[in-house]
PDB file of C-alpha atoms and ligand atoms in Angstrom:
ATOM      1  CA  UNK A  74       0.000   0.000   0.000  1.00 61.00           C
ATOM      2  CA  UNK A  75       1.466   3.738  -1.068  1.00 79.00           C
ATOM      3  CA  UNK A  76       0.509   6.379   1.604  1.00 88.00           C
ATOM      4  CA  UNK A  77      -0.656   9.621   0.858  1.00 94.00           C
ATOM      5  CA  UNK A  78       2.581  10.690   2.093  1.00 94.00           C
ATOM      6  CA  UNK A  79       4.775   8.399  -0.177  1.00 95.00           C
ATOM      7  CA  UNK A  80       2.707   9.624  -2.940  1.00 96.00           C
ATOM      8  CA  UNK A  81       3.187  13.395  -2.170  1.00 97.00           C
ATOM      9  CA  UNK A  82       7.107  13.279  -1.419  1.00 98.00           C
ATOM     10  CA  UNK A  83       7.848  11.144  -4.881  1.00 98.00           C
ATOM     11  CA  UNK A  84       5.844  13.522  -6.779  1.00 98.00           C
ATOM     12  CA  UNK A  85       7.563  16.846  -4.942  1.00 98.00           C
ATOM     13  CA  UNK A  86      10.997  15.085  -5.631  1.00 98.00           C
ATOM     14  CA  UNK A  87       9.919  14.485  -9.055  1.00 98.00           C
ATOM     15  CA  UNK A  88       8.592  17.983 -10.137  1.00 98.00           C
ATOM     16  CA  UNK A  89      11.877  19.202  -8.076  1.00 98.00           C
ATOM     17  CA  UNK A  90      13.957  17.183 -10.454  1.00 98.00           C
ATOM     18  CA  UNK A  91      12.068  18.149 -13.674  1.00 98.00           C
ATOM     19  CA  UNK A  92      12.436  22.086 -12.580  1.00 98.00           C
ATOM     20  CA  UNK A  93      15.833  22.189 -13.261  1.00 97.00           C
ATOM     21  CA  UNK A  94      15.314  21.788 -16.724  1.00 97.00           C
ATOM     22  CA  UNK A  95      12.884  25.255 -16.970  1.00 98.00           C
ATOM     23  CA  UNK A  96      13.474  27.098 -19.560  1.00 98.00           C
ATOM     24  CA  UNK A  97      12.749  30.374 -17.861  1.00 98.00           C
ATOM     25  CA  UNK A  98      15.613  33.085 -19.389  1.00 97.00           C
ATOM     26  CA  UNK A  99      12.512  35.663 -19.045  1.00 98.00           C
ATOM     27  CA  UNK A 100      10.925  35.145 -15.592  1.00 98.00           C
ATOM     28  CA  UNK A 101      13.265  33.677 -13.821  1.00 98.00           C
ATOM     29  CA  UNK A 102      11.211  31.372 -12.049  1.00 98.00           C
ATOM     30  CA  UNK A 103      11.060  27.480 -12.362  1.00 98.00           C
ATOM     31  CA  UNK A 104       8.756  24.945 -11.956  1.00 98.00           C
ATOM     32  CA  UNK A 105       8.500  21.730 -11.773  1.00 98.00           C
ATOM     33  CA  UNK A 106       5.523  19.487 -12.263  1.00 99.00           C
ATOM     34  CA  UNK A 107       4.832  15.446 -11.799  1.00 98.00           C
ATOM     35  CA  UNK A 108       1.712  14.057 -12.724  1.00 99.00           C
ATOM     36  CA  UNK A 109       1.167  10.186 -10.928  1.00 98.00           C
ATOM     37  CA  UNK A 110      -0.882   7.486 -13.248  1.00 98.00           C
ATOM     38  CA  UNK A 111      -2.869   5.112 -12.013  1.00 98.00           C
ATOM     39  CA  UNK A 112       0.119   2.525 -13.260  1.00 98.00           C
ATOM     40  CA  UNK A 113       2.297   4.564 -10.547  1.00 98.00           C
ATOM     41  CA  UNK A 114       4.590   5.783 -13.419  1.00 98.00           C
ATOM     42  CA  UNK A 115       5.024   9.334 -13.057  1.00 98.00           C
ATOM     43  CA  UNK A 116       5.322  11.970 -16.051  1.00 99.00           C
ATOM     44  CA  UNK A 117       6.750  15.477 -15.664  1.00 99.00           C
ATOM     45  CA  UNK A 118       7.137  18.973 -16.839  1.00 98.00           C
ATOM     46  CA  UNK A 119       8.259  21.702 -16.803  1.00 98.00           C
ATOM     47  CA  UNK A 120       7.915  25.311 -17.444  1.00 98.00           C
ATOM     48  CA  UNK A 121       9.117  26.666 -21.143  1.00 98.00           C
ATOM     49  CA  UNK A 122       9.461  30.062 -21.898  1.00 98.00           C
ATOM     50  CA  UNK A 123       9.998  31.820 -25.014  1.00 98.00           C
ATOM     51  CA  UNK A 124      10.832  35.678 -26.270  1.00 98.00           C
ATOM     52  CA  UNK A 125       7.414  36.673 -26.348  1.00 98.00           C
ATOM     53  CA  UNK A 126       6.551  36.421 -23.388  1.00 96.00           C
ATOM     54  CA  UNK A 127       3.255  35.657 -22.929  1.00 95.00           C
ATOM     55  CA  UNK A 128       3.286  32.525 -25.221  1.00 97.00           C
ATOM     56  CA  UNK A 129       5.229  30.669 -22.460  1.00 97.00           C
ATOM     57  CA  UNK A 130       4.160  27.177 -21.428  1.00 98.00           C
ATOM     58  CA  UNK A 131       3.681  26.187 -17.933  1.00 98.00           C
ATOM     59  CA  UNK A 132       5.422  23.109 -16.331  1.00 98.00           C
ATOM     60  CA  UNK A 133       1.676  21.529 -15.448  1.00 98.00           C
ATOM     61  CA  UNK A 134       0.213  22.152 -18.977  1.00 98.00           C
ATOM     62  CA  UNK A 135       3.117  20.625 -20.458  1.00 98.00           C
ATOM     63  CA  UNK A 136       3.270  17.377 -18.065  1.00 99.00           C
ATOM     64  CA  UNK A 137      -0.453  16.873 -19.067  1.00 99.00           C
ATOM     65  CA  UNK A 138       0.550  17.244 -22.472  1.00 98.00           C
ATOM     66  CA  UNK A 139       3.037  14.445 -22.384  1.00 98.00           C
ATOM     67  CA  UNK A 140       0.457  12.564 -20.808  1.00 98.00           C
ATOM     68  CA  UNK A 141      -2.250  12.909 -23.197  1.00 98.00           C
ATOM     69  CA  UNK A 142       0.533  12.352 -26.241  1.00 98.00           C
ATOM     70  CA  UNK A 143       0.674   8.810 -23.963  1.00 98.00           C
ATOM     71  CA  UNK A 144      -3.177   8.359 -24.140  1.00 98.00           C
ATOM     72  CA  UNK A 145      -3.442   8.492 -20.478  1.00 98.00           C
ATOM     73  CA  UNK A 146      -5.490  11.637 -19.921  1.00 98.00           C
ATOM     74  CA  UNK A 147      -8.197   9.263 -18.208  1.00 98.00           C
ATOM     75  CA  UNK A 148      -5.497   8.063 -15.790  1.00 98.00           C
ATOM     76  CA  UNK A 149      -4.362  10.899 -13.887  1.00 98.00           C
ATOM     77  CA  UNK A 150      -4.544  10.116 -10.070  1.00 98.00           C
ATOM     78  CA  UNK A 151      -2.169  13.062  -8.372  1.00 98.00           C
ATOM     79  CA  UNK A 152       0.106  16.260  -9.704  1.00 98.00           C
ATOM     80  CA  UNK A 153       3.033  17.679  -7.567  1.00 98.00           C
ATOM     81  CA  UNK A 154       3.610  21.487  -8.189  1.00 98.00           C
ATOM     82  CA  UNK A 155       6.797  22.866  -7.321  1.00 98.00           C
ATOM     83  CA  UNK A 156       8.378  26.703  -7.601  1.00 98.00           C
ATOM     84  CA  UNK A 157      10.890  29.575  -6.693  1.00 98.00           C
ATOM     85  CA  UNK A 158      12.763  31.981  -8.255  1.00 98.00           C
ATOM     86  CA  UNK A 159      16.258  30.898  -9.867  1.00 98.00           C
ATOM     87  CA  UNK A 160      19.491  32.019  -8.342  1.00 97.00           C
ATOM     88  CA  UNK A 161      22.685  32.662 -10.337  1.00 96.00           C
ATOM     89  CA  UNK A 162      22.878  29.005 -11.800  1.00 94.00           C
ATOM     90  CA  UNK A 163      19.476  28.721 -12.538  1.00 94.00           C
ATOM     91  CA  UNK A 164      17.668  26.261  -9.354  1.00 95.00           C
ATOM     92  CA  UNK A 165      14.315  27.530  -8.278  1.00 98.00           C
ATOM     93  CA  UNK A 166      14.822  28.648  -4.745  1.00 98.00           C
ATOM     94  CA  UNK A 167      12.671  29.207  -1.675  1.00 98.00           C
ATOM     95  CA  UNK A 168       9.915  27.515   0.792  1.00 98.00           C
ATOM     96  CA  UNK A 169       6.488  28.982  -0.842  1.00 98.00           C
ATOM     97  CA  UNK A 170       4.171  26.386  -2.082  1.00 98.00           C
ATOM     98  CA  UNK A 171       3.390  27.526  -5.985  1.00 97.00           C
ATOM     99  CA  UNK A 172      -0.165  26.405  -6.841  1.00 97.00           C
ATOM    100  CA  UNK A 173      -1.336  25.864 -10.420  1.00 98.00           C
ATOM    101  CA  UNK A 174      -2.274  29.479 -12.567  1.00 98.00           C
ATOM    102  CA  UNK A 175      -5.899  29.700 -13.313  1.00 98.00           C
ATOM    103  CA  UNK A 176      -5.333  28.276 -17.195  1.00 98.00           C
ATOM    104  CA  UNK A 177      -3.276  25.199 -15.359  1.00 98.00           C
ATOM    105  CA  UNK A 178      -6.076  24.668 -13.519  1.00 98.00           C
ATOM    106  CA  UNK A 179      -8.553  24.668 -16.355  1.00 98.00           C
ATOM    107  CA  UNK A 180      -6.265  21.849 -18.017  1.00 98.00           C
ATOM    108  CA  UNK A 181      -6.043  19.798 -15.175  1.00 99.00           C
ATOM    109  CA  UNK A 182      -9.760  19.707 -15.321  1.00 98.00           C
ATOM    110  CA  UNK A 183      -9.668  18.004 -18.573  1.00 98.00           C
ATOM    111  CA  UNK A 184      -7.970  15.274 -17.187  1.00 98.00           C
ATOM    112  CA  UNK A 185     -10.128  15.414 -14.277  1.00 98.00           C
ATOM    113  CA  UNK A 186     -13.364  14.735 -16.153  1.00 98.00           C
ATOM    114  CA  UNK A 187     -11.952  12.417 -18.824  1.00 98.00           C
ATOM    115  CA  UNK A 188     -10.832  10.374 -15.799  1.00 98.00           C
ATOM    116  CA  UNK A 189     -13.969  10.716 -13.942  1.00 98.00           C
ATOM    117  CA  UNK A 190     -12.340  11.337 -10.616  1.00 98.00           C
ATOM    118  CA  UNK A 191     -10.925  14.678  -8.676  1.00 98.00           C
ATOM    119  CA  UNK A 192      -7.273  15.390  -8.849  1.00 98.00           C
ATOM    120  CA  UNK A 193      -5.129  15.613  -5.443  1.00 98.00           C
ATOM    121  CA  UNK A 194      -2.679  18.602  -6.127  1.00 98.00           C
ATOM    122  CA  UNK A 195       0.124  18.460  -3.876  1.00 98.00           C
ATOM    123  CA  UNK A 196       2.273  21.925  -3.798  1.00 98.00           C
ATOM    124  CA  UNK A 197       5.250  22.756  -2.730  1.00 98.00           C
ATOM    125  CA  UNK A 198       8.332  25.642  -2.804  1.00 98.00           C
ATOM    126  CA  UNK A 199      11.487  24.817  -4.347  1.00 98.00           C
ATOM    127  CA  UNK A 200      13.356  23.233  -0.925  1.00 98.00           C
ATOM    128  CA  UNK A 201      12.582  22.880   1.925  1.00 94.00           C
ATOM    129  CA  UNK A 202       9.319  20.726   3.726  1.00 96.00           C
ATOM    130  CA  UNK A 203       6.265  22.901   3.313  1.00 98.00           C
ATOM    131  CA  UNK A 204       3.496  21.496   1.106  1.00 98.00           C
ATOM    132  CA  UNK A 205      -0.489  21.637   0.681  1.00 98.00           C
ATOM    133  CA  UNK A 206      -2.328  19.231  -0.402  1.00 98.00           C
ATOM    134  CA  UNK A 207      -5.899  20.545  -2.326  1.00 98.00           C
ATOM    135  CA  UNK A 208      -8.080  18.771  -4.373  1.00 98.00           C
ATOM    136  CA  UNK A 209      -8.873  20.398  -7.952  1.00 98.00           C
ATOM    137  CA  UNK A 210     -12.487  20.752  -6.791  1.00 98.00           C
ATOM    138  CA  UNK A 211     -11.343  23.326  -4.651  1.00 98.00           C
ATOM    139  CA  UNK A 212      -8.901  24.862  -6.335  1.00 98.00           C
ATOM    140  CA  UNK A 213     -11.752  25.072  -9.502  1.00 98.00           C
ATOM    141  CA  UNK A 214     -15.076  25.168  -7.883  1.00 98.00           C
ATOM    142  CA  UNK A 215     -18.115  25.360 -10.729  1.00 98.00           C
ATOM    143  CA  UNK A 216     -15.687  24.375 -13.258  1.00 98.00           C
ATOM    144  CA  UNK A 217     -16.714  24.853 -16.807  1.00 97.00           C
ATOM    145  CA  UNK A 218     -16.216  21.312 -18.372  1.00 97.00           C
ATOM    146  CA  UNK A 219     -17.030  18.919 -20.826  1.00 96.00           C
ATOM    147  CA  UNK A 220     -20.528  18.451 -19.801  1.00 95.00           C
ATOM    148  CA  UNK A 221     -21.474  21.831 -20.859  1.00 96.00           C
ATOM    149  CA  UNK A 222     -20.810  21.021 -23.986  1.00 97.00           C
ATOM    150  CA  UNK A 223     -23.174  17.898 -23.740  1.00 96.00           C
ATOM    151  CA  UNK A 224     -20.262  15.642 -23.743  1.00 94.00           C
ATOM    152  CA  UNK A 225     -19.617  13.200 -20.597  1.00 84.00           C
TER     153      UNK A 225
HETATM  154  N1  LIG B 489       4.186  28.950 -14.279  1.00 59.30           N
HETATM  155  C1  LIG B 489       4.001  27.597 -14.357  1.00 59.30           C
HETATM  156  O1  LIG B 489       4.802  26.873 -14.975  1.00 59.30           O
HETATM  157  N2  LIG B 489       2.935  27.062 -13.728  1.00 59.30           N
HETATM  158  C2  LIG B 489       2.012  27.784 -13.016  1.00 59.30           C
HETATM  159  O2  LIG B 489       1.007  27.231 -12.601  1.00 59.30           O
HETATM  160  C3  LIG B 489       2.264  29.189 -12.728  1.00 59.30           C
HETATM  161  C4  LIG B 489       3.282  29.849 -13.597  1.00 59.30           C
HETATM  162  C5  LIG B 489       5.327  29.539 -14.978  1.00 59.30           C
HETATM  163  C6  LIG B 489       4.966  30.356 -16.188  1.00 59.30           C
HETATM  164  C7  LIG B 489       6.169  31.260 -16.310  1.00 59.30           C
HETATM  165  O3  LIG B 489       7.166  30.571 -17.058  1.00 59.30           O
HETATM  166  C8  LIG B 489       6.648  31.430 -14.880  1.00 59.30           C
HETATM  167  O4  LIG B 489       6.034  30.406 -14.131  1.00 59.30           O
HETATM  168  C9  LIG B 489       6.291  32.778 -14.268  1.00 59.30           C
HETATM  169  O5  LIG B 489       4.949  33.047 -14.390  1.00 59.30           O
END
């Protein structure tokens, strides 16, 4: 059996990992994402910025991407979010927990519905041990989804 906990420190170390690879010349700040299957393999992202700005990718849209390129949108169990501003060599620093933007949020509800179950979202600064856990119904109450659309 995987405890919540297990679940929430592979997919903080995971998103940690992936932020190192941000692309992020503009903001300066990294992020990491790691999206859990219900295989227990683990996909991440992370953020990708380009020179105009607002056209820039974040790290959870583009782990759900990957996933979907898989054909696992249905199987999304859990995401790990992680954040900070880069020092000098580039690794996301600091203790904040970064939730997902609004748009993130809206994607992650695609998976939600395809899969037919609500998303734990487990956030989390660059270092350090502070993390929240919330549940995509909360973080996107009312959502606008699929079923609008007359599609279930
Ligand atoms: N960013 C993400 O990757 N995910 C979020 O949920 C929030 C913001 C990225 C986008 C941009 O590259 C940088 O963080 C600053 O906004």
């Amino acid at each position: 059996m995987t405890s919540d906990s297990d679940v929430r420190d592979r997919l903080i170390a995971a998103a940690r990992d992936a932020a190192h690879n941000a692309h992020a010349p503009y903001s300066r700040f990294g992020v990491g994402a790691a999206v859990l299957l219900t295989d227990g393999s683990v996909v991440t992202g992370t953020n990708f910025e380009n020179a105009s700005y607002g056209l820039s990718l974040c790290a959870e849209t583009v782990a759900l991407a990957t996933v979907n390129a898989q054909g696992r949108l249905r199987d999304v169990v859990a995401i790990g979010v992680i954040g900070g501003m880069m020092d000098g060599d580039g690794k996301p620093t600091g203790t904040k927990p970064v939730g997902p933007c609004g748009r993130c949020r809206q994607v992650i509800n695609e998976a939600a519905q395809m899969g037919k179950r609500d998303i734990a979202i487990w956030c989390a600064g660059a270092e350090g041990d502070l993390h929240e856990r919330h549940l995509l119904s909360e973080l996107l109450p009312h959502a606008f989804g699929p079923g609008d659309l007359g599609i279930d």
